[in-house]
Amino acid sequence: VSAAWWNGRLVAAEEVAIAPDDAGVLHGDGLFETLRVDGGRVRDLDAHLDRLFASLPRIDLEIPERRRALAATVRVVAKAAPRPAARLRITVTRGVAGVPTRLVTAVPYEPPSRAMLREGVAAVVLHDLRLEARGALTGLKSLSYGAHALAQLRARAAGAWEALLLDKEGLLMEGSRSNVVLVLERGRAYTPPAAEGCVPGTVRRRLLEAGLIEEGEVFDDDLPAASEVLLTNSLVGVLPVGRIGELRWSPGPVYRRLRKALRR
Amino acid sequence: VSAAWWNGRLVAAEEVAIAPDDAGVLHGDGLFETLRVDGGRVRDLDAHLDRLFASLPRIDLEIPERRRALAATVRVVAKAAPRPAARLRITVTRGVAGVPTRLVTAVPYEPPSRAMLREGVAAVVLHDLRLEARGALTGLKSLSYGAHALAQLRARAAGAWEALLLDKEGLLMEGSRSNVVLVLERGRAYTPPAAEGCVPGTVRRRLLEAGLIEEGEVFDDDLPAASEVLLTNSLVGVLPVGRIGELRWSPGPVYRRLRKALRR
């Protein structure tokens, strides 16, 4: 942690300390956003604030900051963030005694290596850790993200970059830290519908709005027929999957098209 | 917070500060237990440690303390806890950089008033906030407790002590902070089966082991036929429900029997 804004004040990052009776610590009661910063400039801030401010009422939470003030704050923290790249996080919790905790922090970020982009990353499909398609917090970037954290841990334990999560019917929902895109018949690129419970990522949103991908239900048994499998999130942009179990892919034309579109 | 043990050391409670990059804050990645302390003595410690140590492997988490050492620590914090009654909490998170955070704190606790015991408390049934019966963290006292926290908030907003949670099929699972017992035909007392996804509470366990309640599926439309509705948790023991919407109950013979049994 190298730069921070905390409950209305800019502080040295080392000063930030969360009380043990903060609702975020007690019950994972809050929301977060993760943003990419390059050379002090934050990416896609509007899309992240859209999602945050749309999510707050879903957990009956209000924060004192208006959107414009929070945006200005994020830009200030981004400017002071590590270079060349940083991971910026907005955290909002129900706090203590009716006063929500608001926190913006930034830490150094190491983008995917050239080898990862050239060969694709490994992913695993978790069959014994299912997500809920229509739970109280489904689709929110909630601090109650323990299932996703456990999935990411299991991905790493398997030497993979990402774990793909299914719902109880085998519907592919999302990765532990990314949205997923499958390229299927005639090169059409499908991402699981938001209505099925994935967290609607900001990169996913941009690609949908650009008409480069479309929503469509995909199952884990569609994977062998996929010509490409791609992952998106606000930090990596888009990343090709090179292998899942015995299946192998090379980065293909859809990957290159999406990457080019995101660079604009 | 008035007495604390934190990562191996006894400290002044005010010293405890959770790092903003603790996995508990980042992703609700951890577990907790809530215990009742009376006059410096902790209740049902074994049952709580049973549950905690059975839950840790479910989230692939290990802590350096052995059970016996943690038990001794809890007793020390309990001894220094506020009197006459305190709420003691054990919190374990995945921590920072591979070192789990372990925390034992105690705060003053106000037991239910005589009026609550005499008239019963109000509860609401939440139809628009469903729990997942078979999710990755179902049945764990996980720090990813945001859905339960939101349910408790909605109970309070409705002037109720507890919110009863259903799964998607209308099966009654548990309260936001208690297990539920329905007294149905011929005075038999049913609590939802652990296999259906409730957090298996320590009081619920004692009552099951004593043969005073039994596991059985109950639905929210069983409520009008119930002669008593009871709530159990480690802080209150057992509490009668006096009303849910238009339905009314008075504390009955099963409530008195369970209360008597728990006093022993």
PDB file of C-alpha atoms in Angstrom, chain A residues 26-174:
ATOM      1  CA  LEU A  26     -16.989  -8.697  11.171  1.00  0.00           C
ATOM      2  CA  HIS A  27     -19.186  -9.866   8.299  1.00  0.00           C
ATOM      3  CA  GLY A  28     -17.648  -8.943   4.921  1.00  0.00           C
ATOM      4  CA  ASP A  29     -20.365  -6.304   4.828  1.00  0.00           C
ATOM      5  CA  GLY A  30     -19.429  -3.944   1.998  1.00  0.00           C
ATOM      6  CA  LEU A  31     -18.359  -3.559  -1.616  1.00  0.00           C
ATOM      7  CA  PHE A  32     -15.169  -3.035  -3.576  1.00  0.00           C
ATOM      8  CA  GLU A  33     -13.888  -2.048  -6.995  1.00  0.00           C
ATOM      9  CA  THR A  34     -10.495  -2.810  -8.528  1.00  0.00           C
ATOM     10  CA  LEU A  35      -9.115  -0.381 -11.119  1.00  0.00           C
ATOM     11  CA  ARG A  36      -6.010  -0.271 -13.265  1.00  0.00           C
ATOM     12  CA  VAL A  37      -3.747   2.750 -13.106  1.00  0.00           C
ATOM     13  CA  ASP A  38      -1.079   3.461 -15.741  1.00  0.00           C
ATOM     14  CA  GLY A  39       1.405   6.243 -15.193  1.00  0.00           C
ATOM     15  CA  GLY A  40      -0.864   7.867 -12.650  1.00  0.00           C
ATOM     16  CA  ARG A  41      -3.994   7.712 -14.829  1.00  0.00           C
ATOM     17  CA  VAL A  42      -6.924   5.537 -13.828  1.00  0.00           C
ATOM     18  CA  ARG A  43      -8.785   3.513 -16.459  1.00  0.00           C
ATOM     19  CA  ASP A  44     -12.553   3.220 -16.899  1.00  0.00           C
ATOM     20  CA  LEU A  45     -13.353   5.171 -13.761  1.00  0.00           C
ATOM     21  CA  ASP A  46     -16.903   5.953 -14.877  1.00  0.00           C
ATOM     22  CA  ALA A  47     -17.785   2.307 -15.432  1.00  0.00           C
ATOM     23  CA  HIS A  48     -16.469   1.374 -11.976  1.00  0.00           C
ATOM     24  CA  LEU A  49     -18.366   4.186 -10.280  1.00  0.00           C
ATOM     25  CA  ASP A  50     -21.505   3.215 -12.222  1.00  0.00           C
ATOM     26  CA  ARG A  51     -21.255  -0.270 -10.787  1.00  0.00           C
ATOM     27  CA  LEU A  52     -20.394   0.856  -7.261  1.00  0.00           C
ATOM     28  CA  PHE A  53     -23.222   3.371  -7.017  1.00  0.00           C
ATOM     29  CA  ALA A  54     -25.686   0.895  -8.558  1.00  0.00           C
ATOM     30  CA  SER A  55     -24.620  -1.753  -6.025  1.00  0.00           C
ATOM     31  CA  LEU A  56     -24.783   0.327  -2.822  1.00  0.00           C
ATOM     32  CA  PRO A  57     -28.619   0.361  -2.638  1.00  0.00           C
ATOM     33  CA  ARG A  58     -28.660  -3.408  -3.152  1.00  0.00           C
ATOM     34  CA  ILE A  59     -27.058  -3.758   0.283  1.00  0.00           C
ATOM     35  CA  ASP A  60     -28.959  -0.793   1.800  1.00  0.00           C
ATOM     36  CA  LEU A  61     -25.743   1.194   2.176  1.00  0.00           C
ATOM     37  CA  GLU A  62     -25.161   4.907   1.653  1.00  0.00           C
ATOM     38  CA  ILE A  63     -21.872   6.764   1.700  1.00  0.00           C
ATOM     39  CA  PRO A  64     -21.446  10.468   2.405  1.00  0.00           C
ATOM     40  CA  GLU A  65     -19.429  11.148  -0.760  1.00  0.00           C
ATOM     41  CA  ARG A  66     -21.178  12.069  -3.965  1.00  0.00           C
ATOM     42  CA  ARG A  67     -20.027  10.432  -7.109  1.00  0.00           C
ATOM     43  CA  ARG A  68     -18.159  13.448  -8.425  1.00  0.00           C
ATOM     44  CA  ALA A  69     -16.218  13.899  -5.181  1.00  0.00           C
ATOM     45  CA  LEU A  70     -15.302  10.219  -5.063  1.00  0.00           C
ATOM     46  CA  ALA A  71     -14.137  10.389  -8.683  1.00  0.00           C
ATOM     47  CA  ALA A  72     -11.874  13.327  -7.878  1.00  0.00           C
ATOM     48  CA  THR A  73     -10.475  11.435  -4.895  1.00  0.00           C
ATOM     49  CA  VAL A  74      -9.729   8.356  -6.965  1.00  0.00           C
ATOM     50  CA  ARG A  75      -7.868  10.503  -9.501  1.00  0.00           C
ATOM     51  CA  VAL A  76      -5.753  12.026  -6.734  1.00  0.00           C
ATOM     52  CA  VAL A  77      -4.805   8.618  -5.329  1.00  0.00           C
ATOM     53  CA  ALA A  78      -4.111   7.378  -8.867  1.00  0.00           C
ATOM     54  CA  LYS A  79      -1.765  10.294  -9.533  1.00  0.00           C
ATOM     55  CA  ALA A  80       0.293   9.377  -6.463  1.00  0.00           C
ATOM     56  CA  ALA A  81       0.111   5.627  -7.204  1.00  0.00           C
ATOM     57  CA  PRO A  82       3.178   3.500  -8.016  1.00  0.00           C
ATOM     58  CA  ARG A  83       4.477   3.672 -11.601  1.00  0.00           C
ATOM     59  CA  PRO A  84       4.478   2.397 -14.238  1.00  0.00           C
ATOM     60  CA  ALA A  85       1.322   0.459 -13.276  1.00  0.00           C
ATOM     61  CA  ALA A  86      -0.788   0.159 -10.143  1.00  0.00           C
ATOM     62  CA  ARG A  87      -3.840  -1.684  -8.861  1.00  0.00           C
ATOM     63  CA  LEU A  88      -6.225   0.768  -7.244  1.00  0.00           C
ATOM     64  CA  ARG A  89      -8.957  -0.418  -4.948  1.00  0.00           C
ATOM     65  CA  ILE A  90     -12.061   1.357  -3.691  1.00  0.00           C
ATOM     66  CA  THR A  91     -13.425  -0.328  -0.556  1.00  0.00           C
ATOM     67  CA  VAL A  92     -16.668   0.638   1.126  1.00  0.00           C
ATOM     68  CA  THR A  93     -17.903  -1.114   4.270  1.00  0.00           C
ATOM     69  CA  ARG A  94     -20.832  -0.568   6.631  1.00  0.00           C
ATOM     70  CA  GLY A  95     -18.132   0.554   9.068  1.00  0.00           C
ATOM     71  CA  VAL A  96     -18.657   1.089  12.775  1.00  0.00           C
ATOM     72  CA  ALA A  97     -21.655   2.576  14.584  1.00  0.00           C
ATOM     73  CA  GLY A  98     -23.448   3.735  11.460  1.00  0.00           C
ATOM     74  CA  VAL A  99     -20.440   5.452   9.873  1.00  0.00           C
ATOM     75  CA  PRO A 100     -19.375   3.629   6.707  1.00  0.00           C
ATOM     76  CA  THR A 101     -15.684   3.063   6.041  1.00  0.00           C
ATOM     77  CA  ARG A 102     -14.460   4.412   2.679  1.00  0.00           C
ATOM     78  CA  LEU A 103     -10.996   3.596   1.487  1.00  0.00           C
ATOM     79  CA  VAL A 104      -9.023   4.108  -1.714  1.00  0.00           C
ATOM     80  CA  THR A 105      -5.616   2.441  -1.901  1.00  0.00           C
ATOM     81  CA  ALA A 106      -3.103   1.669  -4.634  1.00  0.00           C
ATOM     82  CA  VAL A 107      -0.328  -0.906  -4.848  1.00  0.00           C
ATOM     83  CA  PRO A 108       2.199  -1.718  -7.595  1.00  0.00           C
ATOM     84  CA  TYR A 109       0.831  -3.890 -10.370  1.00  0.00           C
ATOM     85  CA  GLU A 110       2.758  -6.229 -12.623  1.00  0.00           C
ATOM     86  CA  PRO A 111       0.940  -6.652 -15.965  1.00  0.00           C
ATOM     87  CA  PRO A 112       0.817 -10.080 -17.657  1.00  0.00           C
ATOM     88  CA  SER A 113       4.147 -11.115 -19.138  1.00  0.00           C
ATOM     89  CA  ARG A 114       4.736 -11.429 -22.877  1.00  0.00           C
ATOM     90  CA  ALA A 115       4.818 -15.206 -22.471  1.00  0.00           C
ATOM     91  CA  MET A 116       1.356 -15.169 -20.884  1.00  0.00           C
ATOM     92  CA  LEU A 117      -0.008 -13.147 -23.797  1.00  0.00           C
ATOM     93  CA  ARG A 118       1.759 -15.311 -26.397  1.00  0.00           C
ATOM     94  CA  GLU A 119       0.945 -18.739 -24.988  1.00  0.00           C
ATOM     95  CA  GLY A 120      -2.133 -18.039 -22.927  1.00  0.00           C
ATOM     96  CA  VAL A 121      -2.598 -18.825 -19.260  1.00  0.00           C
ATOM     97  CA  ALA A 122      -3.694 -22.019 -17.568  1.00  0.00           C
ATOM     98  CA  ALA A 123      -7.161 -22.248 -16.069  1.00  0.00           C
ATOM     99  CA  VAL A 124      -8.999 -24.894 -14.098  1.00  0.00           C
ATOM    100  CA  VAL A 125     -12.717 -25.621 -13.877  1.00  0.00           C
ATOM    101  CA  LEU A 126     -13.854 -26.110 -10.295  1.00  0.00           C
ATOM    102  CA  HIS A 127     -16.569 -28.715 -10.057  1.00  0.00           C
ATOM    103  CA  ASP A 128     -16.733 -28.919  -6.271  1.00  0.00           C
ATOM    104  CA  LEU A 129     -17.015 -25.198  -5.563  1.00  0.00           C
ATOM    105  CA  ARG A 130     -20.217 -23.939  -7.129  1.00  0.00           C
ATOM    106  CA  LEU A 131     -21.483 -20.391  -7.217  1.00  0.00           C
ATOM    107  CA  GLU A 132     -25.033 -19.411  -6.529  1.00  0.00           C
ATOM    108  CA  ALA A 133     -26.866 -17.979  -9.527  1.00  0.00           C
ATOM    109  CA  ARG A 134     -29.463 -15.973  -7.597  1.00  0.00           C
ATOM    110  CA  GLY A 135     -28.264 -15.302  -4.070  1.00  0.00           C
ATOM    111  CA  ALA A 136     -28.649 -12.126  -2.054  1.00  0.00           C
ATOM    112  CA  LEU A 137     -25.216 -10.834  -3.105  1.00  0.00           C
ATOM    113  CA  THR A 138     -24.880 -12.536  -6.489  1.00  0.00           C
ATOM    114  CA  GLY A 139     -23.369 -10.283  -9.134  1.00  0.00           C
ATOM    115  CA  LEU A 140     -22.066  -7.770  -6.594  1.00  0.00           C
ATOM    116  CA  LYS A 141     -18.409  -7.030  -6.029  1.00  0.00           C
ATOM    117  CA  SER A 142     -19.121  -7.709  -2.392  1.00  0.00           C
ATOM    118  CA  LEU A 143     -16.599  -7.958   0.434  1.00  0.00           C
ATOM    119  CA  SER A 144     -18.226 -11.342   1.076  1.00  0.00           C
ATOM    120  CA  TYR A 145     -15.994 -12.667  -1.668  1.00  0.00           C
ATOM    121  CA  GLY A 146     -14.706 -15.690   0.229  1.00  0.00           C
ATOM    122  CA  ALA A 147     -15.892 -18.228  -2.330  1.00  0.00           C
ATOM    123  CA  HIS A 148     -14.061 -16.362  -5.096  1.00  0.00           C
ATOM    124  CA  ALA A 149     -10.952 -16.032  -2.908  1.00  0.00           C
ATOM    125  CA  LEU A 150     -11.019 -19.769  -2.226  1.00  0.00           C
ATOM    126  CA  ALA A 151     -11.425 -20.467  -5.941  1.00  0.00           C
ATOM    127  CA  GLN A 152      -8.415 -18.258  -6.734  1.00  0.00           C
ATOM    128  CA  LEU A 153      -6.400 -20.071  -4.065  1.00  0.00           C
ATOM    129  CA  ARG A 154      -7.295 -23.421  -5.628  1.00  0.00           C
ATOM    130  CA  ALA A 155      -6.372 -22.135  -9.082  1.00  0.00           C
ATOM    131  CA  ARG A 156      -2.936 -21.144  -7.847  1.00  0.00           C
ATOM    132  CA  ALA A 157      -2.525 -24.438  -5.989  1.00  0.00           C
ATOM    133  CA  ALA A 158      -3.150 -26.158  -9.347  1.00  0.00           C
ATOM    134  CA  GLY A 159      -0.552 -23.944 -11.062  1.00  0.00           C
ATOM    135  CA  ALA A 160      -3.260 -22.050 -12.933  1.00  0.00           C
ATOM    136  CA  TRP A 161      -3.912 -18.340 -13.329  1.00  0.00           C
ATOM    137  CA  GLU A 162      -7.658 -18.632 -13.068  1.00  0.00           C
ATOM    138  CA  ALA A 163     -10.436 -20.879 -11.774  1.00  0.00           C
ATOM    139  CA  LEU A 164     -13.655 -21.001 -13.774  1.00  0.00           C
ATOM    140  CA  LEU A 165     -16.763 -21.219 -11.656  1.00  0.00           C
ATOM    141  CA  LEU A 166     -19.967 -23.063 -12.466  1.00  0.00           C
ATOM    142  CA  ASP A 167     -23.405 -22.815 -10.983  1.00  0.00           C
ATOM    143  CA  LYS A 168     -25.215 -25.931  -9.820  1.00  0.00           C
ATOM    144  CA  GLU A 169     -26.423 -26.730 -13.336  1.00  0.00           C
ATOM    145  CA  GLY A 170     -22.925 -26.609 -14.853  1.00  0.00           C
ATOM    146  CA  LEU A 171     -23.496 -23.195 -16.369  1.00  0.00           C
ATOM    147  CA  LEU A 172     -20.210 -21.319 -16.655  1.00  0.00           C
ATOM    148  CA  MET A 173     -20.571 -18.123 -14.614  1.00  0.00           C
ATOM    149  CA  GLU A 174     -17.212 -16.383 -14.366  1.00  0.00           C
TER     150      GLU A 174
END
